[in-house]
Amino acid sequence: VLSTQRHLDSLGVWQMIGPTPLRCIASRWASAAAKGRGASTFAVNSAADVVTHSASPQPRAGKHSRTLLTGPLLGHRSARVKPGLFELRSSTSTPSRPFAAAPLIETGLRPSELSVAAVSAAGRRGTSEWQNQDCLAVRCGDGHWVGVVADGHGPEGHQVSAWLCNHLPFLLEEAAAFSDVPAAIEAAFASAQQGLEEAGRAEGFSVEHSGAAVAAVVACPESNKAYVASIGDCQLVLGDFATGAFEVSQTHRAHHDLERDRIEAMGGMVKTARAGKKVFSRVFAPGGLKGLAMSRSFGDLQVKRYGVIAEPTIVALELTDSSYCLLGSDGLFDFLSPQEIMSAVRQRLPRQGAAVCAERLVAQAQRRWRSFERDYCDDVSCLLLSATASGS
């Protein structure tokens, strides 16, 4: 990192994009090299807006060199948009009225082969304005697409989820170039956790008591593979219109045996409660007053030393021409089961289109929240991605 900084200093690039993004990139490539997948060298094409690296960790054919943008996903300055790249992200910048949908920011042209629909709606606590702490992002181009939903929690959870949706899609896009994609995704998550901690210190927001759950997908149609990665209680469902089959990502709760064993072995405390058939659990630091309702998350440094980790569960699934993928925060899945969601998608998507389908799922979840919880409703986010041949 330091040698890269010295080289970029001479061109003014380091000051332009800041240290955190470059450290994220460099640490991930260093991690890949440490696992025996080769080394990476960095070179600067121009001081204007492009950094390029050449790699030897067996990237896919035709991808021996890739361009890293220094735009919104790496900082806050404008950059040249890579041809064919489409990006979408929801905004978490200001509080909003209850149930209001967050504005969506788009760059580039929507891909003709992929239908994208995104809704991130604020929750409600009483009648006051509410800070939506969910964020979602899509990044498409170069023969693959990446989707991320982040659900923030804690006093500054909205900043955590926004930072992750600014940076994690880029890191996951880079992971798709490796021959061992799951290992590269794991390294990308580790880099994101490190970068988040550094960004918190540099930008003045704390990740000691704030964090986020994440569900993400890296789809590689050329190899007919979709890589699903999750941390915490966000979920992802990958379905197939032709067969009706679907797969659900794993959630991480402290009462799950392996999670409890790790936490207790590191000195953390797990407290559980039951409501009917449901089990609820929280992780506490010794002497802590507020518990974390998941066993894996980004941020949350207070309980990181007591067994809460930022390592995702990663599953490789088959991707077909009739596949569709839905990512959501726990606000969506708490009152809508994966089976109910997938049934609704199969019925509505071909007839009404992806946008209407996503909006109605969010509205249905909000009605369930109001029915069961009265004055409280969690933020509800839904990101629906499908091949255009499958749906709208």
mmCIF file of C-alpha atoms in Angstrom:
data_model
loop_
_atom_site.group_PDB
_atom_site.id
_atom_site.type_symbol
_atom_site.label_atom_id
_atom_site.label_comp_id
_atom_site.label_asym_id
_atom_site.label_seq_id
_atom_site.Cartn_x
_atom_site.Cartn_y
_atom_site.Cartn_z
ATOM 1 C CA VAL A 1 0.000 0.000 0.000
ATOM 2 C CA LEU A 2 2.778 2.418 0.900
ATOM 3 C CA SER A 3 4.654 1.827 -2.351
ATOM 4 C CA THR A 4 1.407 2.365 -4.238
ATOM 5 C CA GLN A 5 0.827 5.581 -2.291
ATOM 6 C CA ARG A 6 4.284 6.937 -3.156
ATOM 7 C CA HIS A 7 3.717 6.179 -6.830
ATOM 8 C CA LEU A 8 0.288 7.789 -6.844
ATOM 9 C CA ASP A 9 1.460 10.767 -4.783
ATOM 10 C CA SER A 10 3.669 11.855 -7.646
ATOM 11 C CA LEU A 11 0.627 12.002 -9.924
ATOM 12 C CA GLY A 12 -1.782 13.514 -7.419
ATOM 13 C CA VAL A 13 -4.066 10.471 -7.543
ATOM 14 C CA TRP A 14 -3.740 9.512 -3.860
ATOM 15 C CA GLN A 15 -5.069 12.884 -2.749
ATOM 16 C CA MET A 16 -7.843 12.697 -5.337
ATOM 17 C CA ILE A 17 -9.438 9.399 -4.258
ATOM 18 C CA GLY A 18 -8.216 8.997 -0.679
ATOM 19 C CA PRO A 19 -6.466 6.148 1.129
ATOM 20 C CA THR A 20 -9.363 3.922 2.202
ATOM 21 C CA PRO A 21 -10.428 2.606 -1.239
ATOM 22 C CA LEU A 22 -6.864 1.829 -2.267
ATOM 23 C CA ARG A 23 -6.217 0.019 0.993
ATOM 24 C CA CYS A 24 -9.372 -2.038 0.440
ATOM 25 C CA ILE A 25 -8.160 -3.037 -3.023
ATOM 26 C CA ALA A 26 -4.588 -3.696 -1.979
ATOM 27 C CA SER A 27 -5.483 -5.726 1.109
ATOM 28 C CA ARG A 28 -7.836 -7.953 -0.890
ATOM 29 C CA TRP A 29 -5.194 -8.651 -3.519
ATOM 30 C CA ALA A 30 -2.618 -9.254 -0.805
ATOM 31 C CA SER A 31 -4.993 -11.701 0.855
ATOM 32 C CA ALA A 32 -5.462 -13.515 -2.443
ATOM 33 C CA ALA A 33 -1.714 -13.687 -2.936
ATOM 34 C CA ALA A 34 -1.230 -15.036 0.590
ATOM 35 C CA LYS A 35 -3.631 -17.876 -0.235
ATOM 36 C CA GLY A 36 -1.467 -18.877 -3.186
ATOM 37 C CA ARG A 37 -3.420 -17.276 -5.996
ATOM 38 C CA GLY A 38 -0.637 -15.048 -7.251
ATOM 39 C CA ALA A 39 0.445 -11.455 -6.859
ATOM 40 C CA SER A 40 -0.765 -8.181 -8.219
ATOM 41 C CA THR A 41 1.002 -5.140 -9.602
ATOM 42 C CA PHE A 42 -0.496 -1.680 -9.837
ATOM 43 C CA ALA A 43 0.084 0.857 -12.581
ATOM 44 C CA VAL A 44 -1.387 4.285 -13.197
ATOM 45 C CA ASN A 45 -2.634 5.111 -16.680
ATOM 46 C CA SER A 46 -3.392 8.756 -15.951
ATOM 47 C CA ALA A 47 -3.766 11.097 -13.026
ATOM 48 C CA ALA A 48 -7.262 11.968 -14.201
ATOM 49 C CA ASP A 49 -9.482 9.114 -13.147
ATOM 50 C CA VAL A 50 -8.267 5.590 -13.894
ATOM 51 C CA VAL A 51 -6.144 3.092 -11.986
ATOM 52 C CA THR A 52 -5.414 -0.234 -13.677
ATOM 53 C CA HIS A 53 -3.957 -3.394 -12.230
ATOM 54 C CA SER A 54 -2.579 -6.492 -13.897
ATOM 55 C CA ALA A 55 -2.948 -9.720 -11.989
ATOM 56 C CA SER A 56 -1.642 -13.251 -11.985
ATOM 57 C CA PRO A 57 -4.234 -15.020 -9.793
ATOM 58 C CA GLN A 58 -5.653 -16.871 -12.822
ATOM 59 C CA PRO A 59 -8.390 -14.418 -13.883
ATOM 60 C CA ARG A 60 -10.928 -15.528 -16.435
ATOM 61 C CA ALA A 61 -9.967 -15.546 -20.100
ATOM 62 C CA GLY A 62 -9.911 -12.097 -21.621
ATOM 63 C CA LYS A 63 -9.641 -10.351 -18.226
ATOM 64 C CA HIS A 64 -5.903 -10.086 -17.731
ATOM 65 C CA SER A 65 -6.276 -6.405 -17.017
ATOM 66 C CA ARG A 66 -9.184 -4.574 -15.461
ATOM 67 C CA THR A 67 -10.065 -0.941 -14.851
ATOM 68 C CA LEU A 68 -10.827 0.313 -11.356
ATOM 69 C CA LEU A 69 -13.054 3.378 -11.282
ATOM 70 C CA THR A 70 -12.405 6.167 -8.827
ATOM 71 C CA GLY A 71 -15.933 7.517 -8.933
ATOM 72 C CA PRO A 72 -18.821 7.292 -6.473
ATOM 73 C CA LEU A 73 -18.131 3.675 -5.516
ATOM 74 C CA LEU A 74 -14.631 4.598 -4.382
ATOM 75 C CA GLY A 75 -15.034 8.141 -3.220
ATOM 76 C CA HIS A 76 -17.146 11.211 -3.725
ATOM 77 C CA ARG A 77 -15.712 12.667 -6.912
ATOM 78 C CA SER A 78 -16.976 12.174 -10.437
ATOM 79 C CA ALA A 79 -15.184 9.741 -12.709
ATOM 80 C CA ARG A 80 -15.299 8.484 -16.243
ATOM 81 C CA VAL A 81 -17.974 5.785 -16.500
ATOM 82 C CA LYS A 82 -16.744 2.486 -17.882
ATOM 83 C CA PRO A 83 -18.565 1.747 -21.171
ATOM 84 C CA GLY A 84 -21.459 -0.658 -20.678
ATOM 85 C CA LEU A 85 -21.506 -0.222 -16.887
ATOM 86 C CA PHE A 86 -24.837 0.289 -15.124
ATOM 87 C CA GLU A 87 -25.060 1.246 -11.455
ATOM 88 C CA LEU A 88 -28.028 1.812 -9.184
ATOM 89 C CA ARG A 89 -28.046 2.724 -5.497
ATOM 90 C CA SER A 90 -30.618 3.944 -3.003
ATOM 91 C CA SER A 91 -30.003 7.084 -0.956
ATOM 92 C CA THR A 92 -29.889 7.143 2.858
ATOM 93 C CA SER A 93 -28.886 10.800 3.143
ATOM 94 C CA THR A 94 -31.831 12.318 5.051
ATOM 95 C CA PRO A 95 -34.701 11.238 7.326
ATOM 96 C CA SER A 96 -38.063 10.825 5.625
ATOM 97 C CA ARG A 97 -41.693 10.390 6.481
ATOM 98 C CA PRO A 98 -42.785 6.879 7.530
ATOM 99 C CA PHE A 99 -43.101 4.320 4.699
ATOM 100 C CA ALA A 100 -41.551 6.678 2.112
ATOM 101 C CA ALA A 101 -39.412 5.071 -0.598
ATOM 102 C CA ALA A 102 -35.793 6.215 -0.789
ATOM 103 C CA PRO A 103 -34.634 8.015 -3.960
ATOM 104 C CA LEU A 104 -32.709 5.854 -6.419
ATOM 105 C CA ILE A 105 -29.488 7.061 -8.060
ATOM 106 C CA GLU A 106 -28.676 5.563 -11.474
ATOM 107 C CA THR A 107 -25.707 5.887 -13.815
ATOM 108 C CA GLY A 108 -25.270 4.294 -17.216
ATOM 109 C CA LEU A 109 -27.801 2.479 -19.374
ATOM 110 C CA ARG A 110 -29.927 -0.292 -17.967
ATOM 111 C CA PRO A 111 -28.834 -3.627 -19.451
ATOM 112 C CA SER A 112 -31.252 -5.044 -22.015
ATOM 113 C CA GLU A 113 -30.701 -8.612 -20.818
ATOM 114 C CA LEU A 114 -31.526 -7.923 -17.150
ATOM 115 C CA SER A 115 -34.632 -6.543 -15.459
ATOM 116 C CA VAL A 116 -33.844 -4.505 -12.326
ATOM 117 C CA ALA A 117 -36.381 -3.293 -9.745
ATOM 118 C CA ALA A 118 -35.461 -1.734 -6.396
ATOM 119 C CA VAL A 119 -37.528 -0.387 -3.499
ATOM 120 C CA SER A 120 -36.152 0.690 -0.121
ATOM 121 C CA ALA A 121 -38.870 2.095 2.140
ATOM 122 C CA ALA A 122 -38.466 3.773 5.508
ATOM 123 C CA GLY A 123 -40.073 2.226 8.551
ATOM 124 C CA ARG A 124 -42.025 3.887 11.316
ATOM 125 C CA ARG A 125 -41.644 4.493 15.027
ATOM 126 C CA GLY A 126 -44.648 6.527 16.139
ATOM 127 C CA THR A 127 -45.345 9.463 13.822
ATOM 128 C CA SER A 128 -41.934 11.174 13.702
ATOM 129 C CA GLU A 129 -39.559 11.293 10.755
ATOM 130 C CA TRP A 130 -37.500 8.163 10.282
ATOM 131 C CA GLN A 131 -33.969 7.555 9.043
ATOM 132 C CA ASN A 132 -34.063 4.645 6.630
ATOM 133 C CA GLN A 133 -31.033 2.529 7.518
ATOM 134 C CA ASP A 134 -31.426 0.102 4.618
ATOM 135 C CA CYS A 135 -29.479 0.597 1.418
ATOM 136 C CA LEU A 136 -29.314 -1.374 -1.817
ATOM 137 C CA ALA A 137 -27.072 -1.332 -4.866
ATOM 138 C CA VAL A 138 -26.678 -2.951 -8.276
ATOM 139 C CA ARG A 139 -23.641 -2.987 -10.538
ATOM 140 C CA CYS A 140 -23.867 -4.552 -14.015
ATOM 141 C CA GLY A 141 -21.314 -4.826 -16.767
ATOM 142 C CA ASP A 142 -18.474 -6.805 -18.251
ATOM 143 C CA GLY A 143 -20.561 -9.965 -18.543
ATOM 144 C CA HIS A 144 -21.783 -10.198 -14.939
ATOM 145 C CA TRP A 145 -23.952 -8.425 -12.389
ATOM 146 C CA VAL A 146 -23.746 -7.775 -8.674
ATOM 147 C CA GLY A 147 -26.567 -7.026 -6.239
ATOM 148 C CA VAL A 148 -26.269 -5.946 -2.582
ATOM 149 C CA VAL A 149 -28.790 -5.197 0.168
ATOM 150 C CA ALA A 150 -27.432 -3.788 3.449
ATOM 151 C CA ASP A 151 -29.534 -3.324 6.595
ATOM 152 C CA GLY A 152 -27.893 -0.918 9.044
ATOM 153 C CA HIS A 153 -28.460 -0.856 12.790
ATOM 154 C CA GLY A 154 -27.284 1.266 15.687
ATOM 155 C CA PRO A 155 -26.992 5.055 15.958
ATOM 156 C CA GLU A 156 -25.079 5.390 12.687
ATOM 157 C CA GLY A 157 -26.293 2.298 10.880
ATOM 158 C CA HIS A 158 -27.445 4.337 7.891
ATOM 159 C CA GLN A 159 -23.869 5.499 7.298
ATOM 160 C CA VAL A 160 -22.588 1.940 7.578
ATOM 161 C CA SER A 161 -25.086 0.588 5.036
ATOM 162 C CA ALA A 162 -24.462 3.526 2.681
ATOM 163 C CA TRP A 163 -20.698 2.995 2.827
ATOM 164 C CA LEU A 164 -21.099 -0.716 2.104
ATOM 165 C CA CYS A 165 -23.368 -0.101 -0.885
ATOM 166 C CA ASN A 166 -20.845 2.425 -2.203
ATOM 167 C CA HIS A 167 -17.897 0.037 -1.985
ATOM 168 C CA LEU A 168 -18.854 -3.622 -1.683
ATOM 169 C CA PRO A 169 -20.380 -3.966 -5.205
ATOM 170 C CA PHE A 170 -17.082 -2.799 -6.705
ATOM 171 C CA LEU A 171 -15.084 -5.312 -4.627
ATOM 172 C CA LEU A 172 -17.486 -8.112 -5.576
ATOM 173 C CA GLU A 173 -17.231 -7.184 -9.241
ATOM 174 C CA GLU A 174 -13.478 -7.604 -8.962
ATOM 175 C CA ALA A 175 -13.968 -10.962 -7.225
ATOM 176 C CA ALA A 176 -15.815 -12.286 -10.291
ATOM 177 C CA ALA A 177 -12.532 -12.156 -12.265
ATOM 178 C CA PHE A 178 -10.873 -14.838 -10.132
ATOM 179 C CA SER A 179 -10.906 -18.544 -10.926
ATOM 180 C CA ASP A 180 -11.775 -19.217 -7.267
ATOM 181 C CA VAL A 181 -14.699 -16.820 -6.947
ATOM 182 C CA PRO A 182 -15.881 -17.891 -3.453
ATOM 183 C CA ALA A 183 -12.424 -17.303 -1.975
ATOM 184 C CA ALA A 184 -12.265 -13.913 -3.693
ATOM 185 C CA ILE A 185 -15.704 -12.989 -2.320
ATOM 186 C CA GLU A 186 -14.548 -13.906 1.181
ATOM 187 C CA ALA A 187 -11.508 -11.672 0.712
ATOM 188 C CA ALA A 188 -13.748 -8.872 -0.590
ATOM 189 C CA PHE A 189 -15.880 -9.009 2.559
ATOM 190 C CA ALA A 190 -12.738 -8.899 4.716
ATOM 191 C CA SER A 191 -11.521 -5.869 2.768
ATOM 192 C CA ALA A 192 -14.894 -4.182 3.192
ATOM 193 C CA GLN A 193 -14.804 -4.678 6.963
ATOM 194 C CA GLN A 194 -11.292 -3.217 7.126
ATOM 195 C CA GLY A 195 -12.227 -0.340 4.845
ATOM 196 C CA LEU A 196 -15.363 0.376 6.875
ATOM 197 C CA GLU A 197 -13.349 0.688 10.074
ATOM 198 C CA GLU A 198 -10.871 3.038 8.400
ATOM 199 C CA ALA A 199 -13.660 5.094 6.823
ATOM 200 C CA GLY A 200 -15.362 5.468 10.193
ATOM 201 C CA ARG A 201 -12.197 6.904 11.696
ATOM 202 C CA ALA A 202 -11.496 9.149 8.709
ATOM 203 C CA GLU A 203 -15.042 10.380 8.098
ATOM 204 C CA GLY A 204 -16.199 10.743 11.697
ATOM 205 C CA PHE A 205 -18.818 8.030 12.151
ATOM 206 C CA SER A 206 -18.502 5.270 14.728
ATOM 207 C CA VAL A 207 -18.777 1.550 14.029
ATOM 208 C CA GLU A 208 -18.302 0.628 17.681
ATOM 209 C CA HIS A 209 -22.052 0.265 18.302
ATOM 210 C CA SER A 210 -23.305 0.453 14.695
ATOM 211 C CA GLY A 211 -23.155 -2.068 11.897
ATOM 212 C CA ALA A 212 -25.068 -3.790 9.101
ATOM 213 C CA ALA A 213 -26.273 -7.130 7.824
ATOM 214 C CA VAL A 214 -25.738 -7.850 4.116
ATOM 215 C CA ALA A 215 -27.030 -10.166 1.406
ATOM 216 C CA ALA A 216 -25.209 -10.146 -1.933
ATOM 217 C CA VAL A 217 -25.164 -11.988 -5.230
ATOM 218 C CA VAL A 218 -22.416 -12.174 -7.850
ATOM 219 C CA ALA A 219 -23.899 -13.567 -11.066
ATOM 220 C CA CYS A 220 -21.665 -14.843 -13.874
ATOM 221 C CA PRO A 221 -23.948 -15.826 -16.785
ATOM 222 C CA GLU A 222 -20.995 -16.907 -18.926
ATOM 223 C CA SER A 223 -20.250 -19.735 -16.485
ATOM 224 C CA ASN A 224 -23.924 -20.242 -15.484
ATOM 225 C CA LYS A 225 -23.060 -19.577 -11.847
ATOM 226 C CA ALA A 226 -24.470 -17.304 -9.171
ATOM 227 C CA TYR A 227 -22.523 -16.855 -5.932
ATOM 228 C CA VAL A 228 -24.691 -15.986 -2.952
ATOM 229 C CA ALA A 229 -23.059 -14.405 0.126
ATOM 230 C CA SER A 230 -24.752 -13.344 3.346
ATOM 231 C CA ILE A 231 -23.954 -11.912 6.765
ATOM 232 C CA GLY A 232 -26.566 -11.476 9.496
ATOM 233 C CA ASP A 233 -30.318 -11.416 8.857
ATOM 234 C CA CYS A 234 -30.635 -10.061 5.315
ATOM 235 C CA GLN A 235 -31.739 -12.784 2.925
ATOM 236 C CA LEU A 236 -31.576 -13.699 -0.734
ATOM 237 C CA VAL A 237 -33.707 -16.100 -2.751
ATOM 238 C CA LEU A 238 -32.608 -17.442 -6.141
ATOM 239 C CA GLY A 239 -35.459 -19.039 -8.087
ATOM 240 C CA ASP A 240 -36.142 -20.603 -11.463
ATOM 241 C CA PHE A 241 -39.307 -19.857 -13.445
ATOM 242 C CA ALA A 242 -39.059 -23.069 -15.431
ATOM 243 C CA THR A 243 -38.921 -25.473 -12.491
ATOM 244 C CA GLY A 244 -40.354 -23.439 -9.612
ATOM 245 C CA ALA A 245 -37.377 -24.438 -7.467
ATOM 246 C CA PHE A 246 -35.589 -21.878 -5.314
ATOM 247 C CA GLU A 247 -32.704 -21.616 -2.852
ATOM 248 C CA VAL A 248 -32.571 -19.379 0.233
ATOM 249 C CA SER A 249 -29.410 -17.842 1.710
ATOM 250 C CA GLN A 250 -28.426 -18.576 5.284
ATOM 251 C CA THR A 251 -29.115 -16.218 8.168
ATOM 252 C CA HIS A 252 -26.845 -15.984 11.206
ATOM 253 C CA ARG A 253 -28.447 -16.104 14.659
ATOM 254 C CA ALA A 254 -26.639 -16.457 17.946
ATOM 255 C CA HIS A 255 -28.779 -19.410 19.059
ATOM 256 C CA HIS A 256 -27.566 -21.533 16.128
ATOM 257 C CA ASP A 257 -25.190 -24.098 17.600
ATOM 258 C CA LEU A 258 -22.003 -23.241 15.689
ATOM 259 C CA GLU A 259 -22.562 -19.530 16.155
ATOM 260 C CA ARG A 260 -23.226 -19.880 19.888
ATOM 261 C CA ASP A 261 -20.144 -22.083 20.359
ATOM 262 C CA ARG A 262 -17.862 -19.531 18.684
ATOM 263 C CA ILE A 263 -19.291 -16.580 20.603
ATOM 264 C CA GLU A 264 -19.148 -18.249 24.006
ATOM 265 C CA ALA A 265 -15.634 -19.552 23.337
ATOM 266 C CA MET A 266 -14.522 -15.934 22.834
ATOM 267 C CA GLY A 267 -16.182 -14.662 26.007
ATOM 268 C CA GLY A 268 -19.426 -13.330 24.561
ATOM 269 C CA MET A 269 -22.848 -14.000 26.053
ATOM 270 C CA VAL A 270 -25.893 -15.312 24.192
ATOM 271 C CA LYS A 271 -29.375 -14.712 25.583
ATOM 272 C CA THR A 272 -32.428 -16.351 24.034
ATOM 273 C CA ALA A 273 -36.207 -15.993 24.298
ATOM 274 C CA ARG A 274 -39.149 -17.819 22.751
ATOM 275 C CA ALA A 275 -42.446 -16.616 21.340
ATOM 276 C CA GLY A 276 -44.455 -19.618 20.243
ATOM 277 C CA LYS A 277 -42.296 -21.583 17.813
ATOM 278 C CA LYS A 278 -39.945 -18.688 17.169
ATOM 279 C CA VAL A 279 -36.595 -18.343 18.932
ATOM 280 C CA PHE A 280 -34.989 -14.922 19.385
ATOM 281 C CA SER A 281 -31.398 -14.368 20.494
ATOM 282 C CA ARG A 282 -28.957 -11.560 21.149
ATOM 283 C CA VAL A 283 -25.203 -11.311 21.591
ATOM 284 C CA PHE A 284 -23.875 -9.311 24.535
ATOM 285 C CA ALA A 285 -20.383 -8.192 25.413
ATOM 286 C CA PRO A 286 -19.562 -8.891 29.070
ATOM 287 C CA GLY A 287 -21.385 -6.227 31.053
ATOM 288 C CA GLY A 288 -23.078 -4.899 27.921
ATOM 289 C CA LEU A 289 -26.573 -3.461 28.170
ATOM 290 C CA LYS A 290 -27.635 -3.709 24.517
ATOM 291 C CA GLY A 291 -27.422 -6.949 22.575
ATOM 292 C CA LEU A 292 -26.952 -7.568 18.858
ATOM 293 C CA ALA A 293 -29.723 -9.571 17.189
ATOM 294 C CA MET A 294 -27.333 -11.456 14.861
ATOM 295 C CA SER A 295 -24.080 -13.365 15.167
ATOM 296 C CA ARG A 296 -22.348 -11.963 12.063
ATOM 297 C CA SER A 297 -22.273 -8.394 10.809
ATOM 298 C CA PHE A 298 -20.181 -5.595 9.391
ATOM 299 C CA GLY A 299 -19.048 -3.046 11.970
ATOM 300 C CA ASP A 300 -20.212 -3.631 15.579
ATOM 301 C CA LEU A 301 -16.684 -3.467 16.970
ATOM 302 C CA GLN A 302 -17.954 -3.712 20.551
ATOM 303 C CA VAL A 303 -18.821 -7.380 19.993
ATOM 304 C CA LYS A 304 -16.254 -8.221 17.301
ATOM 305 C CA ARG A 305 -13.790 -9.222 20.010
ATOM 306 C CA TYR A 306 -16.434 -11.551 21.462
ATOM 307 C CA GLY A 307 -17.130 -13.750 18.482
ATOM 308 C CA VAL A 308 -19.281 -11.677 16.119
ATOM 309 C CA ILE A 309 -17.536 -11.950 12.750
ATOM 310 C CA ALA A 310 -17.835 -10.446 9.271
ATOM 311 C CA GLU A 311 -17.242 -13.709 7.403
ATOM 312 C CA PRO A 312 -20.027 -14.533 4.934
ATOM 313 C CA THR A 313 -21.638 -17.843 4.186
ATOM 314 C CA ILE A 314 -21.060 -18.353 0.446
ATOM 315 C CA VAL A 315 -22.944 -20.777 -1.789
ATOM 316 C CA ALA A 316 -22.478 -21.358 -5.533
ATOM 317 C CA LEU A 317 -25.755 -21.987 -7.397
ATOM 318 C CA GLU A 318 -26.674 -22.765 -10.978
ATOM 319 C CA LEU A 319 -27.817 -19.804 -13.074
ATOM 320 C CA THR A 320 -30.154 -20.365 -16.036
ATOM 321 C CA ASP A 321 -31.946 -18.220 -18.603
ATOM 322 C CA SER A 322 -35.077 -18.465 -16.431
ATOM 323 C CA SER A 323 -33.408 -17.531 -13.133
ATOM 324 C CA TYR A 324 -34.471 -14.626 -10.977
ATOM 325 C CA CYS A 325 -33.017 -13.303 -7.749
ATOM 326 C CA LEU A 326 -34.636 -11.397 -4.903
ATOM 327 C CA LEU A 327 -32.634 -9.770 -2.105
ATOM 328 C CA GLY A 328 -34.273 -8.243 0.941
ATOM 329 C CA SER A 329 -33.723 -6.857 4.404
ATOM 330 C CA ASP A 330 -35.221 -8.590 7.419
ATOM 331 C CA GLY A 331 -38.041 -6.050 7.252
ATOM 332 C CA LEU A 332 -39.238 -7.915 4.157
ATOM 333 C CA PHE A 333 -38.626 -11.461 5.361
ATOM 334 C CA ASP A 334 -39.824 -11.106 8.971
ATOM 335 C CA PHE A 335 -43.477 -11.301 7.894
ATOM 336 C CA LEU A 336 -43.199 -12.815 4.413
ATOM 337 C CA SER A 337 -41.761 -16.306 4.079
ATOM 338 C CA PRO A 338 -39.442 -17.176 1.166
ATOM 339 C CA GLN A 339 -42.140 -19.504 -0.165
ATOM 340 C CA GLU A 340 -44.735 -16.719 -0.091
ATOM 341 C CA ILE A 341 -42.353 -14.273 -1.755
ATOM 342 C CA MET A 342 -41.378 -16.659 -4.532
ATOM 343 C CA SER A 343 -44.996 -17.576 -5.218
ATOM 344 C CA ALA A 344 -45.852 -13.887 -5.570
ATOM 345 C CA VAL A 345 -42.870 -13.260 -7.867
ATOM 346 C CA ARG A 346 -43.776 -16.140 -10.190
ATOM 347 C CA GLN A 347 -47.347 -14.902 -10.459
ATOM 348 C CA ARG A 348 -46.730 -11.164 -10.764
ATOM 349 C CA LEU A 349 -43.416 -10.766 -12.579
ATOM 350 C CA PRO A 350 -44.501 -12.056 -16.034
ATOM 351 C CA ARG A 351 -47.821 -10.150 -15.962
ATOM 352 C CA GLN A 352 -47.014 -6.934 -14.073
ATOM 353 C CA GLY A 353 -43.270 -6.479 -14.437
ATOM 354 C CA ALA A 354 -40.438 -6.318 -11.921
ATOM 355 C CA ALA A 355 -41.136 -2.789 -10.636
ATOM 356 C CA VAL A 356 -44.761 -3.459 -9.703
ATOM 357 C CA CYS A 357 -43.819 -6.827 -8.232
ATOM 358 C CA ALA A 358 -41.183 -5.301 -5.918
ATOM 359 C CA GLU A 359 -43.459 -2.416 -4.882
ATOM 360 C CA ARG A 360 -46.318 -4.752 -3.973
ATOM 361 C CA LEU A 361 -44.078 -7.051 -1.942
ATOM 362 C CA VAL A 362 -42.826 -4.084 0.080
ATOM 363 C CA ALA A 363 -46.375 -2.801 0.596
ATOM 364 C CA GLN A 364 -47.532 -6.266 1.673
ATOM 365 C CA ALA A 365 -44.721 -6.523 4.227
ATOM 366 C CA GLN A 366 -45.576 -3.060 5.585
ATOM 367 C CA ARG A 367 -49.221 -4.068 6.041
ATOM 368 C CA ARG A 368 -48.120 -7.118 8.021
ATOM 369 C CA TRP A 369 -45.912 -4.951 10.225
ATOM 370 C CA ARG A 370 -48.752 -2.540 10.926
ATOM 371 C CA SER A 371 -51.108 -5.411 11.681
ATOM 372 C CA PHE A 372 -48.803 -7.150 14.156
ATOM 373 C CA GLU A 373 -46.692 -4.318 15.569
ATOM 374 C CA ARG A 374 -49.096 -1.348 15.395
ATOM 375 C CA ASP A 375 -46.889 1.783 15.745
ATOM 376 C CA TYR A 376 -43.605 0.138 14.732
ATOM 377 C CA CYS A 377 -42.443 -0.977 11.298
ATOM 378 C CA ASP A 378 -38.913 -1.865 10.265
ATOM 379 C CA ASP A 379 -37.322 -0.518 7.083
ATOM 380 C CA VAL A 380 -38.289 -2.752 4.159
ATOM 381 C CA SER A 381 -36.056 -3.233 1.105
ATOM 382 C CA CYS A 382 -36.528 -5.407 -1.963
ATOM 383 C CA LEU A 383 -34.146 -5.798 -4.897
ATOM 384 C CA LEU A 384 -35.453 -7.945 -7.740
ATOM 385 C CA LEU A 385 -33.219 -9.033 -10.608
ATOM 386 C CA SER A 386 -34.300 -11.304 -13.453
ATOM 387 C CA ALA A 387 -33.356 -12.201 -16.975
ATOM 388 C CA THR A 388 -35.671 -10.264 -19.283
ATOM 389 C CA ALA A 389 -36.737 -13.536 -20.902
ATOM 390 C CA SER A 390 -38.068 -14.632 -17.497
ATOM 391 C CA GLY A 391 -40.151 -11.625 -16.623
ATOM 392 C CA SER A 392 -40.640 -8.032 -17.741
#
